[in-house]
Amino acid sequence: MNIGDVADRTGLPAKTIRYYEDIKLVTPQRSENGYRVFRDNDLHKLAFLGRARALGFTIEDCRTLMALYEDQTRESAQVKAVAKDHLSVIDDKIKQLQSMRSTLAHLVECCSGDNRPDCPILNDLAQLAMEPVR
Amino acid sequence: MNIGDVADRTGLPAKTIRYYEDIKLVTPQRSENGYRVFRDNDLHKLAFLGRARALGFTIEDCRTLMALYEDQTRESAQVKAVAKDHLSVIDDKIKQLQSMRSTLAHLVECCSGDNRPDCPILNDLAQLAMEPVR
DNA sequence: GATAGGGATTCCAGCTACTGGAAGGTCAAG
DNA sequence: CTTGACCTTCCAGTAGCTGGAATCCCTATC
């Protein structure tokens, strides 16, 4: 199977597949004309990668997960550990984004958004907030 | 003021400040010995940048916001538009992360995490989910 | 057999926003 | 005069691709 077909089947761009070969996540054979030849196993791996990436695992995590997948003697605890670590990374990101979101949403609400130059968003960024009303 | 002091005051690493000069977000003077000399205005701009970046604005957004900040004839609507766009980018990211999170959290829960090789996380990634119970 | 098209190949560069490190110049203190 | 803390520039690397150029291969049609 050629790279184009694999791209269609896995939904991964051909460029990405070549990149994955580059960093040794897959190692397709080559036919005489130099084209990559993908077999079922390669296809399978690429689909695995696509799904792991879609869950936000880093490439290095993917490497680990694939190795575990192929290791019959793995312990599910190893997999779970990787997943839990990743989960906490995701949680941290969500928290950070939510904190940004809440500050920003507040500022946006405070800004009249009209044709006058006064803007609480800029004031906040410049830390020239208005004197607190006392 | 030298770069080290500016770094201390703004909380930005000296490296980052040099980078910001590189991409023309600030343009400090130079003293005779070649050292950068930062004045109040530069300090102010860098603090502005630091806060905008902390809210997740891209560098290009920051450039726009600074230009608006310095433009006395701006309309607050322009600022608000930039902020709202950014807010929706943040919202998208949060949604995507939450979707990853929920899938992953479910998988983690399903995995016994013991010394046996069976692992629903890997099964899911390999899309070899168990037959649905019918 | 020439040619046109749609593949495939490699390689180089660029994206974001820094960060690390090497090699060297400057300055104040002891 | 030396030491150490600064400062300078420049080059390279991070993550995970993506775009583009130049070239090659294969098939089909005229």
Coordinates of C-alpha atoms (C1' of nucleotides) in Angstrom, one line a residue:
Chain A
M1 CA 0.0 0.0 0.0
N2 CA 1.3 3.4 -0.9
I3 CA 1.5 6.5 1.3
G4 CA -1.5 8.1 -0.3
D5 CA -3.8 5.2 0.5
V6 CA -2.5 5.1 4.0
A7 CA -3.2 8.8 4.4
D8 CA -6.7 8.3 3.2
R9 CA -7.3 5.3 5.5
T10 CA -5.7 6.7 8.7
G11 CA -6.7 10.4 8.1
L12 CA -3.1 11.4 8.7
P13 CA -1.5 13.6 6.1
A14 CA 1.2 12.0 4.0
K15 CA 3.7 14.6 5.3
T16 CA 3.0 13.5 8.9
I17 CA 3.4 9.8 8.0
R18 CA 6.8 10.6 6.4
Y19 CA 7.7 12.5 9.6
Y20 CA 6.7 9.6 11.7
E21 CA 9.0 7.4 9.7
D22 CA 11.8 10.0 10.1
I23 CA 11.5 9.8 13.9
K24 CA 11.2 6.0 13.7
L25 CA 7.7 5.5 14.9
V26 CA 7.0 3.4 11.8
T27 CA 9.4 1.7 9.5
P28 CA 7.7 0.8 6.2
Q29 CA 9.4 -1.3 3.6
R30 CA 10.5 0.1 0.3
S31 CA 9.6 -1.2 -3.1
E32 CA 12.0 -1.2 -6.0
N33 CA 11.0 2.2 -7.2
G34 CA 11.8 3.7 -3.8
Y35 CA 8.2 4.1 -2.8
R36 CA 7.2 3.3 0.8
V37 CA 5.2 0.1 1.1
F38 CA 2.9 -0.1 4.1
R39 CA 1.6 -3.3 5.4
D40 CA -1.3 -4.0 7.8
N41 CA 1.0 -3.7 10.8
D42 CA 2.2 -0.2 9.7
L43 CA -1.4 0.9 9.1
H44 CA -2.3 -0.4 12.5
K45 CA 0.5 1.5 14.2
L46 CA -0.3 4.7 12.4
A47 CA -4.0 4.5 13.4
F48 CA -2.8 3.9 16.9
L49 CA -0.6 7.0 16.7
G50 CA -3.4 9.0 15.3
R51 CA -5.7 8.2 18.2
A52 CA -3.0 8.7 20.8
R53 CA -2.1 12.1 19.4
A54 CA -5.8 13.0 19.3
L55 CA -5.9 12.4 23.0
G56 CA -3.0 14.8 23.3
F57 CA -0.2 12.3 24.2
T58 CA 3.2 13.6 23.2
I59 CA 5.2 11.9 20.6
E60 CA 7.4 10.4 23.3
D61 CA 4.3 9.2 25.2
C62 CA 3.2 7.6 21.9
R63 CA 6.5 5.8 21.6
T64 CA 6.2 4.5 25.1
L65 CA 2.6 3.4 24.6
M66 CA 3.4 1.7 21.3
A67 CA 6.2 -0.2 23.0
L68 CA 3.9 -1.3 25.8
Y69 CA 1.3 -2.3 23.3
E70 CA 3.8 -4.5 21.5
D71 CA 5.2 -5.9 24.8
Q72 CA 3.1 -8.9 25.7
T73 CA 4.6 -8.9 29.2
R74 CA 3.6 -5.4 30.0
E75 CA 1.7 -4.6 33.1
S76 CA -1.4 -2.5 32.7
A77 CA -0.1 -0.4 35.6
Q78 CA 2.6 0.9 33.3
V79 CA 0.1 2.1 30.8
K80 CA -2.2 3.5 33.4
A81 CA 0.7 5.5 34.9
V82 CA 1.5 7.1 31.5
A83 CA -2.2 7.9 31.0
K84 CA -2.6 9.4 34.5
D85 CA 0.4 11.6 34.1
H86 CA -1.0 12.8 30.9
L87 CA -4.3 13.4 32.5
S88 CA -2.7 15.6 35.1
V89 CA -0.9 17.6 32.4
I90 CA -4.2 18.1 30.7
D91 CA -5.8 19.2 34.0
D92 CA -3.1 21.7 34.5
K93 CA -3.6 23.1 31.1
I94 CA -7.3 23.4 31.6
K95 CA -6.9 25.2 34.9
Q96 CA -4.5 27.6 33.4
L97 CA -6.8 28.3 30.5
Q98 CA -9.8 28.7 32.7
S99 CA -7.9 31.2 34.8
M100 CA -7.0 33.2 31.7
R101 CA -10.5 32.9 30.5
S102 CA -12.0 34.3 33.6
T103 CA -9.8 37.3 33.8
L104 CA -10.2 38.0 30.1
A105 CA -14.0 37.5 30.1
H106 CA -14.2 40.0 33.0
L107 CA -12.2 42.5 31.1
V108 CA -14.2 42.0 27.9
E109 CA -17.4 42.6 29.8
C110 CA -16.1 45.8 31.3
C111 CA -15.1 47.2 28.0
S112 CA -17.8 49.3 26.4
G113 CA -16.5 48.5 22.9
D114 CA -17.5 51.7 21.4
N115 CA -15.7 54.5 19.5
R116 CA -14.1 56.1 22.5
P117 CA -10.5 55.3 23.4
D118 CA -11.1 54.5 27.1
C119 CA -10.5 50.8 27.5
P120 CA -10.3 48.8 30.8
I121 CA -8.6 46.0 28.9
L122 CA -5.7 48.2 28.0
N123 CA -5.7 49.8 31.4
D124 CA -5.4 46.4 33.0
L125 CA -2.6 45.4 30.8
A126 CA -0.8 48.6 31.5
Q127 CA -1.7 48.1 35.2
L128 CA -3.2 51.6 35.3
A129 CA -6.4 50.4 36.8
M130 CA -8.7 53.1 38.0
E131 CA -8.4 54.2 41.5
P132 CA -10.5 52.0 43.7
V133 CA -13.7 53.9 44.7
R134 CA -13.4 54.5 48.3
Chain B
M1 CA 18.7 50.7 33.5
N2 CA 20.4 47.5 32.5
I3 CA 18.7 44.3 31.3
G4 CA 19.2 42.5 34.6
D5 CA 17.3 45.1 36.6
V6 CA 14.6 45.1 34.0
A7 CA 14.4 41.3 34.2
D8 CA 14.0 41.6 38.0
R9 CA 11.4 44.3 37.8
T10 CA 9.3 42.8 35.1
G11 CA 9.8 39.1 35.9
L12 CA 10.7 38.5 32.3
P13 CA 14.0 36.6 31.7
A14 CA 16.7 38.6 30.1
K15 CA 16.7 36.2 27.2
T16 CA 13.1 37.0 26.5
I17 CA 13.7 40.7 26.7
R18 CA 16.5 40.4 24.1
Y19 CA 14.2 38.3 22.0
Y20 CA 11.5 41.0 22.2
E21 CA 14.0 43.5 21.0
D22 CA 14.9 41.2 18.2
I23 CA 11.4 41.1 17.0
K24 CA 11.0 44.8 17.6
L25 CA 8.5 44.8 20.4
V26 CA 10.9 47.1 22.3
T27 CA 13.7 49.3 21.1
P28 CA 16.0 50.2 24.0
Q29 CA 18.8 52.7 23.6
R30 CA 22.4 51.6 23.8
S31 CA 25.1 53.0 26.0
E32 CA 28.6 53.5 24.9
N33 CA 29.8 50.1 26.1
G34 CA 27.1 48.4 24.0
Y35 CA 24.8 47.6 26.9
R36 CA 21.1 48.1 26.4
V37 CA 19.7 51.0 28.3
F38 CA 16.0 50.7 29.3
R39 CA 14.0 53.7 30.2
D40 CA 10.7 54.0 31.9
N41 CA 8.8 53.6 28.7
D42 CA 10.6 50.4 27.8
L43 CA 10.0 49.0 31.3
H44 CA 6.3 49.9 30.9
K45 CA 6.0 48.2 27.6
L46 CA 7.7 45.1 28.8
A47 CA 5.4 44.9 31.8
F48 CA 2.5 45.3 29.4
L49 CA 3.8 42.5 27.3
G50 CA 4.3 40.3 30.2
R51 CA 0.8 40.7 31.3
A52 CA -0.7 40.2 27.8
R53 CA 1.4 37.1 27.4
A54 CA 0.2 35.8 30.7
L55 CA -3.3 36.1 29.4
G56 CA -2.3 34.0 26.5
F57 CA -2.3 36.6 23.8
T58 CA 0.0 35.7 20.9
I59 CA 3.0 37.9 20.2
E60 CA 1.2 39.3 17.2
D61 CA -1.8 40.1 19.4
C62 CA 0.5 41.8 21.7
R63 CA 1.9 43.9 18.9
T64 CA -1.6 44.9 18.0
L65 CA -2.5 45.7 21.6
M66 CA 0.5 47.8 22.2
A67 CA -0.1 49.7 19.0
L68 CA -3.7 50.4 20.2
Y69 CA -2.4 51.3 23.6
E70 CA -0.1 53.9 22.1
D71 CA -2.7 55.2 19.7
Q72 CA -4.7 57.9 21.4
T73 CA -7.3 57.8 18.7
R74 CA -8.1 54.1 19.1
E75 CA -11.6 53.0 19.6
S76 CA -12.2 50.6 22.5
A77 CA -14.2 48.5 20.1
Q78 CA -10.9 47.5 18.4
V79 CA -9.4 46.3 21.6
K80 CA -12.5 44.5 22.5
A81 CA -12.5 42.7 19.2
V82 CA -9.0 41.4 19.7
A83 CA -9.8 40.3 23.2
K84 CA -13.0 38.6 22.2
D85 CA -11.2 36.7 19.4
H86 CA -8.7 35.5 21.8
L87 CA -11.4 34.6 24.3
S88 CA -12.9 32.3 21.7
V89 CA -9.6 30.8 20.9
I90 CA -9.2 30.0 24.6
D91 CA -12.7 28.6 24.7
D92 CA -11.9 26.3 21.8
K93 CA -8.8 25.1 23.5
I94 CA -10.6 24.4 26.8
K95 CA -13.3 22.5 24.9
Q96 CA -10.8 20.4 23.1
L97 CA -8.9 19.6 26.3
Q98 CA -12.1 18.8 28.2
S99 CA -13.0 16.4 25.5
M100 CA -9.6 14.7 25.7
R101 CA -9.9 14.7 29.4
S102 CA -13.2 13.0 29.6
T103 CA -12.2 10.2 27.2
L104 CA -8.9 9.7 29.0
A105 CA -10.4 9.8 32.4
H106 CA -12.8 7.2 31.4
L107 CA -10.1 5.0 30.1
V108 CA -8.0 5.4 33.2
E109 CA -10.9 4.4 35.3
C110 CA -11.5 1.3 33.3
C111 CA -7.9 0.2 33.6
S112 CA -7.2 -2.0 36.5
G113 CA -3.6 -0.9 36.7
D114 CA -2.3 -4.1 38.0
N115 CA 0.4 -6.5 36.9
R116 CA -1.6 -8.1 34.1
P117 CA -1.2 -7.1 30.5
D118 CA -4.9 -6.5 29.7
C119 CA -5.4 -2.9 29.3
P120 CA -8.5 -1.1 28.0
I121 CA -6.4 2.0 27.3
L122 CA -4.3 0.2 24.8
N123 CA -7.3 -1.6 23.4
D124 CA -9.0 1.7 22.8
L125 CA -6.0 3.2 21.1
A126 CA -5.7 0.1 18.9
Q127 CA -9.4 0.3 18.4
L128 CA -9.8 -3.3 19.4
A129 CA -12.5 -2.5 21.9
M130 CA -14.3 -5.4 23.3
E131 CA -17.4 -6.6 21.6
P132 CA -20.3 -4.7 22.9
V133 CA -22.4 -6.8 25.3
R134 CA -25.7 -7.5 23.5
Chain C
dG1 C1' 6.8 7.1 -28.8
dA2 C1' 5.8 11.6 -26.8
dT3 C1' 3.3 13.8 -23.4
dA4 C1' 0.3 14.9 -19.6
dG5 C1' -1.4 14.0 -15.1
dG6 C1' -1.2 12.4 -10.6
dG7 C1' 1.3 10.1 -7.7
dA8 C1' 5.8 9.5 -5.2
dT9 C1' 10.7 10.9 -3.5
dT10 C1' 14.2 14.0 -0.9
dC11 C1' 15.7 18.1 1.2
dC12 C1' 15.4 22.6 3.1
dA13 C1' 13.0 26.1 5.4
dG14 C1' 9.6 27.9 8.5
dC15 C1' 6.1 28.1 12.1
dT16 C1' 5.6 29.8 18.0
dA17 C1' 8.0 31.7 21.6
dC18 C1' 11.4 31.2 23.6
dT19 C1' 15.7 28.8 25.9
dG20 C1' 20.5 27.0 26.4
dG21 C1' 25.2 27.5 25.7
dA22 C1' 29.6 29.1 24.0
dA23 C1' 32.9 32.7 23.4
dG24 C1' 34.0 36.9 24.6
dG25 C1' 33.8 42.2 26.3
dT26 C1' 32.9 45.4 30.7
dC27 C1' 32.8 46.9 35.3
dA28 C1' 33.3 47.4 40.3
dA29 C1' 35.4 45.4 44.4
dG30 C1' 39.2 43.8 47.0
Chain D
dC1 C1' 45.6 42.8 38.9
dT2 C1' 42.5 39.4 39.4
dT3 C1' 37.9 37.7 40.3
dG4 C1' 33.2 37.4 39.6
dA5 C1' 29.1 39.2 38.1
dC6 C1' 27.4 41.4 34.6
dC7 C1' 26.7 42.2 29.6
dT8 C1' 27.2 41.2 24.4
dT9 C1' 26.4 38.3 20.0
dC10 C1' 25.5 34.2 17.6
dC11 C1' 24.1 29.5 16.8
dA12 C1' 21.3 25.7 17.8
dG13 C1' 17.5 23.3 19.7
dT14 C1' 12.7 22.6 21.5
dA15 C1' 7.4 20.0 19.4
dG16 C1' 5.2 18.5 15.8
dC17 C1' 4.5 19.2 12.0
dT18 C1' 3.8 21.9 7.2
dG19 C1' 4.9 24.1 2.8
dG20 C1' 7.5 24.3 -1.2
dA21 C1' 10.9 23.2 -4.7
dA22 C1' 13.1 20.0 -7.7
dT23 C1' 13.0 15.6 -9.4
dC24 C1' 11.4 10.8 -10.3
dC25 C1' 7.8 7.1 -11.4
dC26 C1' 3.7 5.2 -13.4
dT27 C1' -0.2 5.0 -16.3
dA28 C1' -3.0 6.5 -20.0
dT29 C1' -4.0 8.7 -24.1
dC30 C1' -3.0 10.6 -28.8

